[in-house]
PDB file of C-alpha atoms and ligand atoms in Angstrom:
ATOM      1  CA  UNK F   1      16.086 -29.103   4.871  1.00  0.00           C
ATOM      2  CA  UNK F   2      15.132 -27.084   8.013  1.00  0.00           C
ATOM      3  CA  UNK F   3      13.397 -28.003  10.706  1.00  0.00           C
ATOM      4  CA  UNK F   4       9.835 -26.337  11.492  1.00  0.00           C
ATOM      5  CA  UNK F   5       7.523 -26.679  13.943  1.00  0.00           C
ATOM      6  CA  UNK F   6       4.304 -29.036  13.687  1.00  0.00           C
ATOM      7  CA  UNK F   7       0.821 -26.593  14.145  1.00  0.00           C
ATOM      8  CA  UNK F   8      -0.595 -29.640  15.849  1.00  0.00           C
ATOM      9  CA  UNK F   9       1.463 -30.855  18.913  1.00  0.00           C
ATOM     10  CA  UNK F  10       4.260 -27.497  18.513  1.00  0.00           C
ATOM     11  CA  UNK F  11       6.955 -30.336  18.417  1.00  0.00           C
ATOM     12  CA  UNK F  12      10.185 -29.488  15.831  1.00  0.00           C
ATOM     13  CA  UNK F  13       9.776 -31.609  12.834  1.00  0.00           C
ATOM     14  CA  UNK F  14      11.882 -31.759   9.685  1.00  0.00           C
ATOM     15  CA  UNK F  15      10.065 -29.468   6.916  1.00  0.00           C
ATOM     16  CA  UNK F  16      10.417 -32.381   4.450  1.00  0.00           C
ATOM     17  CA  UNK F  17       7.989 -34.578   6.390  1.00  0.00           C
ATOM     18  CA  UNK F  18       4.700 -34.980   4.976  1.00  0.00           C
ATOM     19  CA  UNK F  19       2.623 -35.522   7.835  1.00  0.00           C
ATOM     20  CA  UNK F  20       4.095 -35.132  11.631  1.00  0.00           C
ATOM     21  CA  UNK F  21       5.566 -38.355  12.986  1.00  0.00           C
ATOM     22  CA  UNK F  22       4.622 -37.183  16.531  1.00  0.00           C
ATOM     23  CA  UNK F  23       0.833 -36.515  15.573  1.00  0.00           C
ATOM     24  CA  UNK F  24       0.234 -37.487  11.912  1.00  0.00           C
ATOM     25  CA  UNK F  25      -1.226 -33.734  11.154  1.00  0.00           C
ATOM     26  CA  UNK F  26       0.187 -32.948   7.734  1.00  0.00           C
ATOM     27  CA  UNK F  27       2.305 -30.341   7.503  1.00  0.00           C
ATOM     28  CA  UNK F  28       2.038 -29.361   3.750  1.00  0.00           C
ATOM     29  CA  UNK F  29      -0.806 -27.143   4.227  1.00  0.00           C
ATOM     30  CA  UNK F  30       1.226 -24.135   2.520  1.00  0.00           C
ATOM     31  CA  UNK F  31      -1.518 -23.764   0.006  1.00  0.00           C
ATOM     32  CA  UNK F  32      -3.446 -22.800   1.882  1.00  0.00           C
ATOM     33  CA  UNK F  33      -1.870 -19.392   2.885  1.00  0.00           C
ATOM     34  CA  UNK F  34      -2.829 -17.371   0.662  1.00  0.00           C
ATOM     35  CA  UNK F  35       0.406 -17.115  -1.329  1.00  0.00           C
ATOM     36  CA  UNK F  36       1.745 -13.041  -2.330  1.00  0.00           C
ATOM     37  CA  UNK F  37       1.265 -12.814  -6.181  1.00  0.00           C
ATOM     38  CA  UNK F  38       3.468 -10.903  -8.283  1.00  0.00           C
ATOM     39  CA  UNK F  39       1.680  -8.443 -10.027  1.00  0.00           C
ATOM     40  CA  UNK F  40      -1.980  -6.544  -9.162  1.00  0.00           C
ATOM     41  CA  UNK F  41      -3.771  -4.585 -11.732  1.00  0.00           C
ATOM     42  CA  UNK F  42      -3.698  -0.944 -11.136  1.00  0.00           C
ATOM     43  CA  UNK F  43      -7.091   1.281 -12.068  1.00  0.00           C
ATOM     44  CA  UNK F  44      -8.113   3.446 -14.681  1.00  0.00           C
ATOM     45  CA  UNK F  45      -6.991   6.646 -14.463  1.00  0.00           C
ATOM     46  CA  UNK F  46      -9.320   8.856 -12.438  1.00  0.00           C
ATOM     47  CA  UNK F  47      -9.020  12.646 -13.316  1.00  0.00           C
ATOM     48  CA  UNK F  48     -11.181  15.530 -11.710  1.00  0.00           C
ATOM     49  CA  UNK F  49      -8.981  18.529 -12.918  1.00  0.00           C
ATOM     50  CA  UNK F  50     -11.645  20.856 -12.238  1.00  0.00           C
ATOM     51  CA  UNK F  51     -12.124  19.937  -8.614  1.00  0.00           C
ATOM     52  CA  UNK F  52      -8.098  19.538  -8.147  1.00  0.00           C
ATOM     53  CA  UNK F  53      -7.674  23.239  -9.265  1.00  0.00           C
ATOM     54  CA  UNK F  54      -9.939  24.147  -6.634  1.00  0.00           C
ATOM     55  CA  UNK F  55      -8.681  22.706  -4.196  1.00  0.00           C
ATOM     56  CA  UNK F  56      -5.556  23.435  -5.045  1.00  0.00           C
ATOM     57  CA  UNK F  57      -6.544  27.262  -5.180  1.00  0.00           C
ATOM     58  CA  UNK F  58      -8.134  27.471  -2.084  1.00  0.00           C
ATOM     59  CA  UNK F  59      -5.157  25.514  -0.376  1.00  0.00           C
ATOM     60  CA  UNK F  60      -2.663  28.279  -2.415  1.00  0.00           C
ATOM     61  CA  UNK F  61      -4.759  30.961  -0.722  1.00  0.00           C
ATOM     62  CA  UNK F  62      -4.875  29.649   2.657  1.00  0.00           C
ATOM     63  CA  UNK F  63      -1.631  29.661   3.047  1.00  0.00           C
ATOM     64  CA  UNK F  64      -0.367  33.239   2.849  1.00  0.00           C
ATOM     65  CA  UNK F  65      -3.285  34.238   5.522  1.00  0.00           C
ATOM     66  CA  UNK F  66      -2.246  31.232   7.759  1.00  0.00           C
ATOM     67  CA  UNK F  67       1.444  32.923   8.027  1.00  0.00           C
ATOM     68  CA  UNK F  68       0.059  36.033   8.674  1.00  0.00           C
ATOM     69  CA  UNK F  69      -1.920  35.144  11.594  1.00  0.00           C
ATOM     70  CA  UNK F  70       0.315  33.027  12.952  1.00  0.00           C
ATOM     71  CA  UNK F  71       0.410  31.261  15.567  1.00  0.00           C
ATOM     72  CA  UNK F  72      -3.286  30.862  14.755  1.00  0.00           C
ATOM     73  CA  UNK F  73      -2.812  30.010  11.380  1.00  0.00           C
ATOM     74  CA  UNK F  74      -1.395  26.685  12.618  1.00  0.00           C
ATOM     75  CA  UNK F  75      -4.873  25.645  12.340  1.00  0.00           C
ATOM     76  CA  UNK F  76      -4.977  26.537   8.916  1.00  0.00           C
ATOM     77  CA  UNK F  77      -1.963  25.664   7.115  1.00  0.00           C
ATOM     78  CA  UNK F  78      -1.827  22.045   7.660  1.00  0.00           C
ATOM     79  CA  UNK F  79      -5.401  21.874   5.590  1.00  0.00           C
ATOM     80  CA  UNK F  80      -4.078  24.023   3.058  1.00  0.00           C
ATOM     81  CA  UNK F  81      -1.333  22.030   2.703  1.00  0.00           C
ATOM     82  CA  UNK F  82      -3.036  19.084   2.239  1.00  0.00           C
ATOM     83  CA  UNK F  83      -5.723  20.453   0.325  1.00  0.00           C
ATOM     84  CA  UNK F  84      -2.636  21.499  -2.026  1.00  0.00           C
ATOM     85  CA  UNK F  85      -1.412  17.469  -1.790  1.00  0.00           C
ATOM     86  CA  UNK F  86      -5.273  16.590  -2.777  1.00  0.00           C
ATOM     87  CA  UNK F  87      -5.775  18.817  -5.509  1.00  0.00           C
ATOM     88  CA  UNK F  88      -2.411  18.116  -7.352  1.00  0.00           C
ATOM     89  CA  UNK F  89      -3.183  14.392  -7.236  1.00  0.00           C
ATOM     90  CA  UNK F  90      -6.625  15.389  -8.698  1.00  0.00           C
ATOM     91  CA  UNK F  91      -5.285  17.376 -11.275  1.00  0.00           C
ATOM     92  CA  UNK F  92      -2.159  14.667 -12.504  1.00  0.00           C
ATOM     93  CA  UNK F  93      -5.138  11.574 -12.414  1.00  0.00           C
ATOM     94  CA  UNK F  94      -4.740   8.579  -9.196  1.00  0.00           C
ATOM     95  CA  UNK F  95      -5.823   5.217  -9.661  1.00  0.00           C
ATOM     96  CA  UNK F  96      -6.435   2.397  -7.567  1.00  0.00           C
ATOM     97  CA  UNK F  97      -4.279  -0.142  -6.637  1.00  0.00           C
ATOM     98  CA  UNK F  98      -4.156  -3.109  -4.463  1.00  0.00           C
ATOM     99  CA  UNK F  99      -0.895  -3.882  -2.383  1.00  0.00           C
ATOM    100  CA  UNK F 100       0.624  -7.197  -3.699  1.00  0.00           C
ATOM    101  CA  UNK F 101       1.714  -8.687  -0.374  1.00  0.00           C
ATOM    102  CA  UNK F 102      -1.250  -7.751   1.848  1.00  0.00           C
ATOM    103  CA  UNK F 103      -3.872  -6.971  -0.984  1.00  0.00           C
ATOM    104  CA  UNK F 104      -4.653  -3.722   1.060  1.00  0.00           C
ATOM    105  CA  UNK F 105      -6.569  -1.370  -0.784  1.00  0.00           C
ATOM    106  CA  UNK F 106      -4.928   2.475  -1.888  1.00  0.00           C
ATOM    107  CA  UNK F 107      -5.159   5.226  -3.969  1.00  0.00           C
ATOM    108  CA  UNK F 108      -2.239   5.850  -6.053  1.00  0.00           C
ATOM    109  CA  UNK F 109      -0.907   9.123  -7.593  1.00  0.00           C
ATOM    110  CA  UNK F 110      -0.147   8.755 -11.274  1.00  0.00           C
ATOM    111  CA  UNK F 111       2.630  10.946 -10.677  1.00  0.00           C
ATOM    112  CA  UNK F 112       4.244   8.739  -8.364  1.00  0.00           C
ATOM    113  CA  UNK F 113       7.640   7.708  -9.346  1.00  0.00           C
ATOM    114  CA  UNK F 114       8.447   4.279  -9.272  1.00  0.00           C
ATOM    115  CA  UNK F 115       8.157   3.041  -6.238  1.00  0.00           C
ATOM    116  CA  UNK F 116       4.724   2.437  -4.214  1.00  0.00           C
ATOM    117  CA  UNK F 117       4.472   1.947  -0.783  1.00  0.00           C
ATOM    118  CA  UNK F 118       1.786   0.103   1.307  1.00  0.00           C
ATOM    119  CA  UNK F 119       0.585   2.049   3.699  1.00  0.00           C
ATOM    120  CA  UNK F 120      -0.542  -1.317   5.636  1.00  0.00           C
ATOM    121  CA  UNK F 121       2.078  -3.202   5.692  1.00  0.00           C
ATOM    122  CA  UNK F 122       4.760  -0.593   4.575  1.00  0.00           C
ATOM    123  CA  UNK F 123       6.404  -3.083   1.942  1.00  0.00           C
ATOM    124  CA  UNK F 124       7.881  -1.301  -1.553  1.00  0.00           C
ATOM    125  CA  UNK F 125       6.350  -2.736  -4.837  1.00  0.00           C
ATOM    126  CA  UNK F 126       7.335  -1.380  -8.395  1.00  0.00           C
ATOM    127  CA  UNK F 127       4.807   0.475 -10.143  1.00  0.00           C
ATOM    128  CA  UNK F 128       4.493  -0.825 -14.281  1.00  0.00           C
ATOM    129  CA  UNK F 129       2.361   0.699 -16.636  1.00  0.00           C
ATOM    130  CA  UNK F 130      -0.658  -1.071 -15.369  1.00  0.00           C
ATOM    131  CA  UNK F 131       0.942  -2.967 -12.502  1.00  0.00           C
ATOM    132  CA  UNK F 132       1.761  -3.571  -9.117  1.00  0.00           C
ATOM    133  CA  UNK F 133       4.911  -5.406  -8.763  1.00  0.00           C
ATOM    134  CA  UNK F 134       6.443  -7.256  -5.645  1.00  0.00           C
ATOM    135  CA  UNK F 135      10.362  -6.294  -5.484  1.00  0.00           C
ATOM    136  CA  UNK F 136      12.171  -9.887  -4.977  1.00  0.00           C
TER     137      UNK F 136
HETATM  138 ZN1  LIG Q   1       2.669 -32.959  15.416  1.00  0.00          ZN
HETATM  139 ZN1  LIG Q   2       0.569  -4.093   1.886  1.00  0.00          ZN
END
């Protein structure tokens, strides 16, 4: 038993107590937090191969001219890296996914691992087959 306080009057009450014997508000209003659910269905598989090669071509190219006119090419390797990032996920399929504890909404690689992180509210969740999974 632990004590809590009452959302009414703010006073400490015991977190057995059904209503608030300083106020009467009831206490036992957990339900209506929405509660963190286990698992959240992942998305089909979306796969653009054609424009991931692309990107990831023009990202591959990029990159080798950005060193040479360095410092200038500054401006162009971070796109080309990330046009490299884009394309592979385009080319190995992402899906969508839904974070379990905040229900934020994400894209996630298929190739990632095993482990998927919320870019919200930075928690881990397991990725299944077709799942989302909190870690308890
Ligand atoms: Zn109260
Ligand atoms: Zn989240």
């Amino acid at each position: 038993m632990a004590l809590i306080k009452c959302l009414e009057c703010e006073k400490e009450i015991s977190d057995a107590a059904r209503a608030c014997p300083n106020c009467g508000y009831e206490s036992r209003k957990t339900e209506d937090i929405e509660p963190i659910v286990q698992k959240t269905e992942l998305g089909e598989l979306e796969k653009n191969i054609g424009a991931g090669i692309a990107m990831f071509v023009v990202g591959f190219v990029f990159i080798p001219i950005s060193i040479v006119i360095m410092p200038f090419g500054l401006v162009l390797l971070i796109p080309a890296i990330l046009l490299m990032v884009y394309g592979g996920a385009k080319i190995s399929g992402t899906r969508s996914a839904v974070c379990p504890y905040c229900k934020n909404e994400s894209v996630l690689n298929s190739k990632t691992s095993t482990n998927f992180k919320c870019s919200n509210c930075k928690k881990l969740s397991i990725v299944k087959d077709s799942f989302l999974e909190i870690v308890e």
